[in-house]
Amino acid sequence: MSAPSAPESQPAQDPQPAQDPQPARRRGSGRPKGADSAARREEILATAAQVFSEDGFRATSMSTIARACGLSQTGLIHYFPTKDVLLDAVMARRDQIDQAVALAPADRELRGWDRLAANAALVRHNQGQPGIVRLFTTMAGEAVDRTHPANSWLVAHHRDAAAKFREAFAEADDDGHLAPDAPVEAMTRLLIAAMDGLQLQWLSDPEYGEMAPDYEVLLQTFRERWGR
Amino acid sequence: MSAPSAPESQPAQDPQPAQDPQPARRRGSGRPKGADSAARREEILATAAQVFSEDGFRATSMSTIARACGLSQTGLIHYFPTKDVLLDAVMARRDQIDQAVALAPADRELRGWDRLAANAALVRHNQGQPGIVRLFTTMAGEAVDRTHPANSWLVAHHRDAAAKFREAFAEADDDGHLAPDAPVEAMTRLLIAAMDGLQLQWLSDPEYGEMAPDYEVLLQTFRERWGR
């Protein structure tokens, strides 16, 4: 899934300390070194994200990524010393993009069920960025392996999402809009599961048009059954 | 997800025509050739299923599988000429195991909402076979790529599951137990999505104990909101 919307966005993570590896042979004429290095890092992350989302992490070598970036392997290692470090940076960047675009300012004012309902907009938004969705789904499929380098990312991603859903349910409860016997933990895991699972159907099956109306049915059914 | 339970089980598929490749060096003394070959095929499928579920399809070579089976690569190719053919057979065998065990005879009598509810038992059953669940999740993550050799399996698997859910909703409707405005198509996709998505959380997060109670909440909430 993509992270659900929440009043506060996550702090933007800089997944790697900024480096200034002076890749002289690729530097443009007028730009300062730091900006050049940051731009090159960003290019590598975008390219690696695409390669990982298409071919997976395990089946991709650093030399494949270097080639796709137009770099030597040594050049790539200058920025990202290992494939695991590169993966961490790619997934952190993915989550940042996802957060940045998903959080319309209006959504930050929402509480309780209305805040939960705003997740349908996130699902709708995701329909416009299949690359981001596919990177998530492909990496998640590998990362169920608890020894996979992306496992901790996946678990943290889900737990962070769960914390936000739980917070919205707590607001609904505080405002008197939640049935006392509402199964909050189960609904939290189901809202995450449905987002992940709809993405799987949507990416794989060309006949499946829109995820957002389905997700709205889930949100609305929970609200009608468990809201007050 | 695993296939939902249904009154009729799928016909057992023989994913590959039976061959009799006479792997003389591994043959036991007394057994007839055909049985020996079938047993060896089954061993290869079980081993390949484990390797694919742990390392994925893309990142696994035929030589890795041959080694894991104690065969030469030529020996393996004798049974499964390509990795794609082997994958098809592995996934067909997975679905057969899943179907065979999931369908308790009593469930074949169920109709409508009761038949839908029986899927919670399937989820509970899956908790006892993490290897089968993991093979599904790992392959599904790769197979969202529409050029992946398992894409057609994934799409067929989901469509088959959807047909069974739809059939159960139609029964509920025939029996007067479904609201006329019930969002059947959305609920069908959501029931599949939730099963797939809960498996993702369950496999990756050691703190997540049981999927079945969560799935029951979804089934029960749909029934309470949309049943009659």
mmCIF file with all atom_site columns, C-alpha atoms in Angstrom, chain A residues 54-56 58-59 134 137-138 140-141 144-146 151 154-155 158-159 183 186 189-190 192-194 196-198 200-208 214 217-218 221-222 224-226, chain B residues 54-56 58-59 134 137-138 140-141 144-146 151 154-155 158-159 183 186 189-190 192-194 196-198 200-208 214 217-218 221-222 224-226:
data_model
loop_
_atom_site.group_PDB
_atom_site.id
_atom_site.type_symbol
_atom_site.label_atom_id
_atom_site.label_alt_id
_atom_site.label_comp_id
_atom_site.label_asym_id
_atom_site.label_entity_id
_atom_site.label_seq_id
_atom_site.pdbx_PDB_ins_code
_atom_site.Cartn_x
_atom_site.Cartn_y
_atom_site.Cartn_z
_atom_site.occupancy
_atom_site.B_iso_or_equiv
_atom_site.pdbx_formal_charge
_atom_site.auth_seq_id
_atom_site.auth_comp_id
_atom_site.auth_asym_id
_atom_site.auth_atom_id
_atom_site.pdbx_PDB_model_num
ATOM 1  C CA . GLU A 1 54  ? 10.466  -4.012  -13.333 1.00 0.00 ? 54  GLU A CA 1
ATOM 2  C CA . ASP A 1 55  ? 12.982  -6.729  -12.536 1.00 0.00 ? 55  ASP A CA 1
ATOM 3  C CA . GLY A 1 56  ? 12.898  -6.956  -8.735  1.00 0.00 ? 56  GLY A CA 1
ATOM 4  C CA . ARG A 1 58  ? 17.165  -9.953  -6.144  1.00 0.00 ? 58  ARG A CA 1
ATOM 5  C CA . ALA A 1 59  ? 17.410  -10.379 -9.896  1.00 0.00 ? 59  ALA A CA 1
ATOM 6  C CA . ARG A 1 134 ? 4.523   -1.268  -8.908  1.00 0.00 ? 134 ARG A CA 1
ATOM 7  C CA . THR A 1 137 ? 4.130   -4.289  -4.905  1.00 0.00 ? 137 THR A CA 1
ATOM 8  C CA . THR A 1 138 ? 7.240   -5.844  -6.409  1.00 0.00 ? 138 THR A CA 1
ATOM 9  C CA . ALA A 1 140 ? 6.727   -6.097  -0.919  1.00 0.00 ? 140 ALA A CA 1
ATOM 10 C CA . GLY A 1 141 ? 6.483   -9.509  -2.610  1.00 0.00 ? 141 GLY A CA 1
ATOM 11 C CA . VAL A 1 144 ? 7.992   -10.966 2.996   1.00 0.00 ? 144 VAL A CA 1
ATOM 12 C CA . ASP A 1 145 ? 11.223  -12.907 3.364   1.00 0.00 ? 145 ASP A CA 1
ATOM 13 C CA . ARG A 1 146 ? 12.379  -11.778 6.801   1.00 0.00 ? 146 ARG A CA 1
ATOM 14 C CA . ASN A 1 151 ? 11.853  -6.492  5.083   1.00 0.00 ? 151 ASN A CA 1
ATOM 15 C CA . LEU A 1 154 ? 8.003   -3.141  4.599   1.00 0.00 ? 154 LEU A CA 1
ATOM 16 C CA . VAL A 1 155 ? 7.237   -3.819  8.257   1.00 0.00 ? 155 VAL A CA 1
ATOM 17 C CA . HIS A 1 158 ? 2.832   -1.094  7.396   1.00 0.00 ? 158 HIS A CA 1
ATOM 18 C CA . ARG A 1 159 ? 3.236   -0.199  11.067  1.00 0.00 ? 159 ARG A CA 1
ATOM 19 C CA . PRO A 1 183 ? -13.014 -3.902  15.807  1.00 0.00 ? 183 PRO A CA 1
ATOM 20 C CA . ALA A 1 186 ? -8.925  -5.653  12.522  1.00 0.00 ? 186 ALA A CA 1
ATOM 21 C CA . ARG A 1 189 ? -5.147  -4.221  9.153   1.00 0.00 ? 189 ARG A CA 1
ATOM 22 C CA . LEU A 1 190 ? -7.967  -4.730  6.633   1.00 0.00 ? 190 LEU A CA 1
ATOM 23 C CA . ILE A 1 192 ? -4.019  -1.677  4.709   1.00 0.00 ? 192 ILE A CA 1
ATOM 24 C CA . ALA A 1 193 ? -4.539  -5.160  3.269   1.00 0.00 ? 193 ALA A CA 1
ATOM 25 C CA . ALA A 1 194 ? -7.255  -4.004  0.875   1.00 0.00 ? 194 ALA A CA 1
ATOM 26 C CA . ASP A 1 196 ? -2.154  -3.589  -1.063  1.00 0.00 ? 196 ASP A CA 1
ATOM 27 C CA . GLY A 1 197 ? -4.384  -6.295  -2.490  1.00 0.00 ? 197 GLY A CA 1
ATOM 28 C CA . LEU A 1 198 ? -6.345  -4.045  -4.854  1.00 0.00 ? 198 LEU A CA 1
ATOM 29 C CA . LEU A 1 200 ? -2.050  -6.411  -6.989  1.00 0.00 ? 200 LEU A CA 1
ATOM 30 C CA . GLN A 1 201 ? -5.234  -6.932  -9.030  1.00 0.00 ? 201 GLN A CA 1
ATOM 31 C CA . TRP A 1 202 ? -4.986  -3.535  -10.663 1.00 0.00 ? 202 TRP A CA 1
ATOM 32 C CA . LEU A 1 203 ? -1.380  -3.935  -11.796 1.00 0.00 ? 203 LEU A CA 1
ATOM 33 C CA . SER A 1 204 ? -1.760  -7.474  -13.069 1.00 0.00 ? 204 SER A CA 1
ATOM 34 C CA . ASP A 1 205 ? -5.182  -7.409  -14.710 1.00 0.00 ? 205 ASP A CA 1
ATOM 35 C CA . PRO A 1 206 ? -5.668  -5.024  -17.638 1.00 0.00 ? 206 PRO A CA 1
ATOM 36 C CA . GLU A 1 207 ? -9.461  -5.364  -17.309 1.00 0.00 ? 207 GLU A CA 1
ATOM 37 C CA . TYR A 1 208 ? -9.535  -3.878  -13.801 1.00 0.00 ? 208 TYR A CA 1
ATOM 38 C CA . ASP A 1 214 ? -13.788 -0.249  -4.479  1.00 0.00 ? 214 ASP A CA 1
ATOM 39 C CA . VAL A 1 217 ? -17.015 0.843   -0.637  1.00 0.00 ? 217 VAL A CA 1
ATOM 40 C CA . LEU A 1 218 ? -14.814 -0.599  2.101   1.00 0.00 ? 218 LEU A CA 1
ATOM 41 C CA . THR A 1 221 ? -19.219 -0.020  4.744   1.00 0.00 ? 221 THR A CA 1
ATOM 42 C CA . PHE A 1 222 ? -16.999 0.201   7.830   1.00 0.00 ? 222 PHE A CA 1
ATOM 43 C CA . GLU A 1 224 ? -22.030 2.595   8.153   1.00 0.00 ? 224 GLU A CA 1
ATOM 44 C CA . ARG A 1 225 ? -21.606 -0.527  10.247  1.00 0.00 ? 225 ARG A CA 1
ATOM 45 C CA . TRP A 1 226 ? -19.246 0.775   12.984  1.00 0.00 ? 226 TRP A CA 1
ATOM 46 C CA . GLU B 1 54  ? 12.377  -18.126 -1.029  1.00 0.00 ? 54  GLU B CA 1
ATOM 47 C CA . ASP B 1 55  ? 14.350  -16.554 -3.850  1.00 0.00 ? 55  ASP B CA 1
ATOM 48 C CA . GLY B 1 56  ? 11.706  -15.613 -6.396  1.00 0.00 ? 56  GLY B CA 1
ATOM 49 C CA . ARG B 1 58  ? 13.557  -14.204 -11.736 1.00 0.00 ? 58  ARG B CA 1
ATOM 50 C CA . ALA B 1 59  ? 16.535  -14.574 -9.425  1.00 0.00 ? 59  ALA B CA 1
ATOM 51 C CA . ARG B 1 134 ? 4.694   -17.413 0.631   1.00 0.00 ? 134 ARG B CA 1
ATOM 52 C CA . THR B 1 137 ? 2.849   -13.818 -2.364  1.00 0.00 ? 137 THR B CA 1
ATOM 53 C CA . THR B 1 138 ? 6.350   -13.943 -3.818  1.00 0.00 ? 138 THR B CA 1
ATOM 54 C CA . ALA B 1 140 ? 2.256   -12.508 -7.251  1.00 0.00 ? 140 ALA B CA 1
ATOM 55 C CA . GLY B 1 141 ? 4.692   -9.659  -6.530  1.00 0.00 ? 141 GLY B CA 1
ATOM 56 C CA . VAL B 1 144 ? 2.171   -7.960  -11.695 1.00 0.00 ? 144 VAL B CA 1
ATOM 57 C CA . ASP B 1 145 ? 4.564   -7.448  -14.589 1.00 0.00 ? 145 ASP B CA 1
ATOM 58 C CA . ARG B 1 146 ? 2.348   -8.288  -17.537 1.00 0.00 ? 146 ARG B CA 1
ATOM 59 C CA . ASN B 1 151 ? 1.133   -13.135 -15.029 1.00 0.00 ? 151 ASN B CA 1
ATOM 60 C CA . LEU B 1 154 ? -2.105  -14.683 -11.385 1.00 0.00 ? 154 LEU B CA 1
ATOM 61 C CA . VAL B 1 155 ? -4.862  -13.119 -13.457 1.00 0.00 ? 155 VAL B CA 1
ATOM 62 C CA . HIS B 1 158 ? -7.909  -13.958 -9.273  1.00 0.00 ? 158 HIS B CA 1
ATOM 63 C CA . ARG B 1 159 ? -10.643 -14.253 -11.899 1.00 0.00 ? 159 ARG B CA 1
ATOM 64 C CA . PRO B 1 183 ? -21.933 -3.545  -4.285  1.00 0.00 ? 183 PRO B CA 1
ATOM 65 C CA . ALA B 1 186 ? -16.521 -4.209  -5.237  1.00 0.00 ? 186 ALA B CA 1
ATOM 66 C CA . ARG B 1 189 ? -12.534 -7.639  -5.367  1.00 0.00 ? 189 ARG B CA 1
ATOM 67 C CA . LEU B 1 190 ? -12.168 -6.496  -1.749  1.00 0.00 ? 190 LEU B CA 1
ATOM 68 C CA . ILE B 1 192 ? -9.759  -11.161 -2.681  1.00 0.00 ? 192 ILE B CA 1
ATOM 69 C CA . ALA B 1 193 ? -7.630  -8.095  -1.958  1.00 0.00 ? 193 ALA B CA 1
ATOM 70 C CA . ALA B 1 194 ? -7.969  -8.472  1.805   1.00 0.00 ? 194 ALA B CA 1
ATOM 71 C CA . ASP B 1 196 ? -3.815  -11.222 -0.417  1.00 0.00 ? 196 ASP B CA 1
ATOM 72 C CA . GLY B 1 197 ? -2.998  -8.164  1.666   1.00 0.00 ? 197 GLY B CA 1
ATOM 73 C CA . LEU B 1 198 ? -3.371  -9.823  5.060   1.00 0.00 ? 198 LEU B CA 1
ATOM 74 C CA . LEU B 1 200 ? 1.587   -9.811  3.057   1.00 0.00 ? 200 LEU B CA 1
ATOM 75 C CA . GLN B 1 201 ? 1.400   -8.432  6.606   1.00 0.00 ? 201 GLN B CA 1
ATOM 76 C CA . TRP B 1 202 ? 1.326   -11.886 8.170   1.00 0.00 ? 202 TRP B CA 1
ATOM 77 C CA . LEU B 1 203 ? 4.383   -13.164 6.312   1.00 0.00 ? 203 LEU B CA 1
ATOM 78 C CA . SER B 1 204 ? 6.489   -10.059 6.809   1.00 0.00 ? 204 SER B CA 1
ATOM 79 C CA . ASP B 1 205 ? 5.645   -9.032  10.372  1.00 0.00 ? 205 ASP B CA 1
ATOM 80 C CA . PRO B 1 206 ? 6.483   -11.500 13.140  1.00 0.00 ? 206 PRO B CA 1
ATOM 81 C CA . GLU B 1 207 ? 4.180   -9.636  15.525  1.00 0.00 ? 207 GLU B CA 1
ATOM 82 C CA . TYR B 1 208 ? 1.060   -10.312 13.467  1.00 0.00 ? 208 TYR B CA 1
ATOM 83 C CA . ASP B 1 214 ? -9.458  -10.189 10.758  1.00 0.00 ? 214 ASP B CA 1
ATOM 84 C CA . VAL B 1 217 ? -14.501 -9.169  10.621  1.00 0.00 ? 217 VAL B CA 1
ATOM 85 C CA . LEU B 1 218 ? -14.592 -8.272  6.940   1.00 0.00 ? 218 LEU B CA 1
ATOM 86 C CA . THR B 1 221 ? -19.242 -6.536  8.374   1.00 0.00 ? 221 THR B CA 1
ATOM 87 C CA . PHE B 1 222 ? -20.235 -7.079  4.721   1.00 0.00 ? 222 PHE B CA 1
ATOM 88 C CA . GLU B 1 224 ? -24.343 -7.150  8.519   1.00 0.00 ? 224 GLU B CA 1
ATOM 89 C CA . ARG B 1 225 ? -24.324 -4.154  6.223   1.00 0.00 ? 225 ARG B CA 1
ATOM 90 C CA . TRP B 1 226 ? -25.423 -5.733  2.951   1.00 0.00 ? 226 TRP B CA 1
#
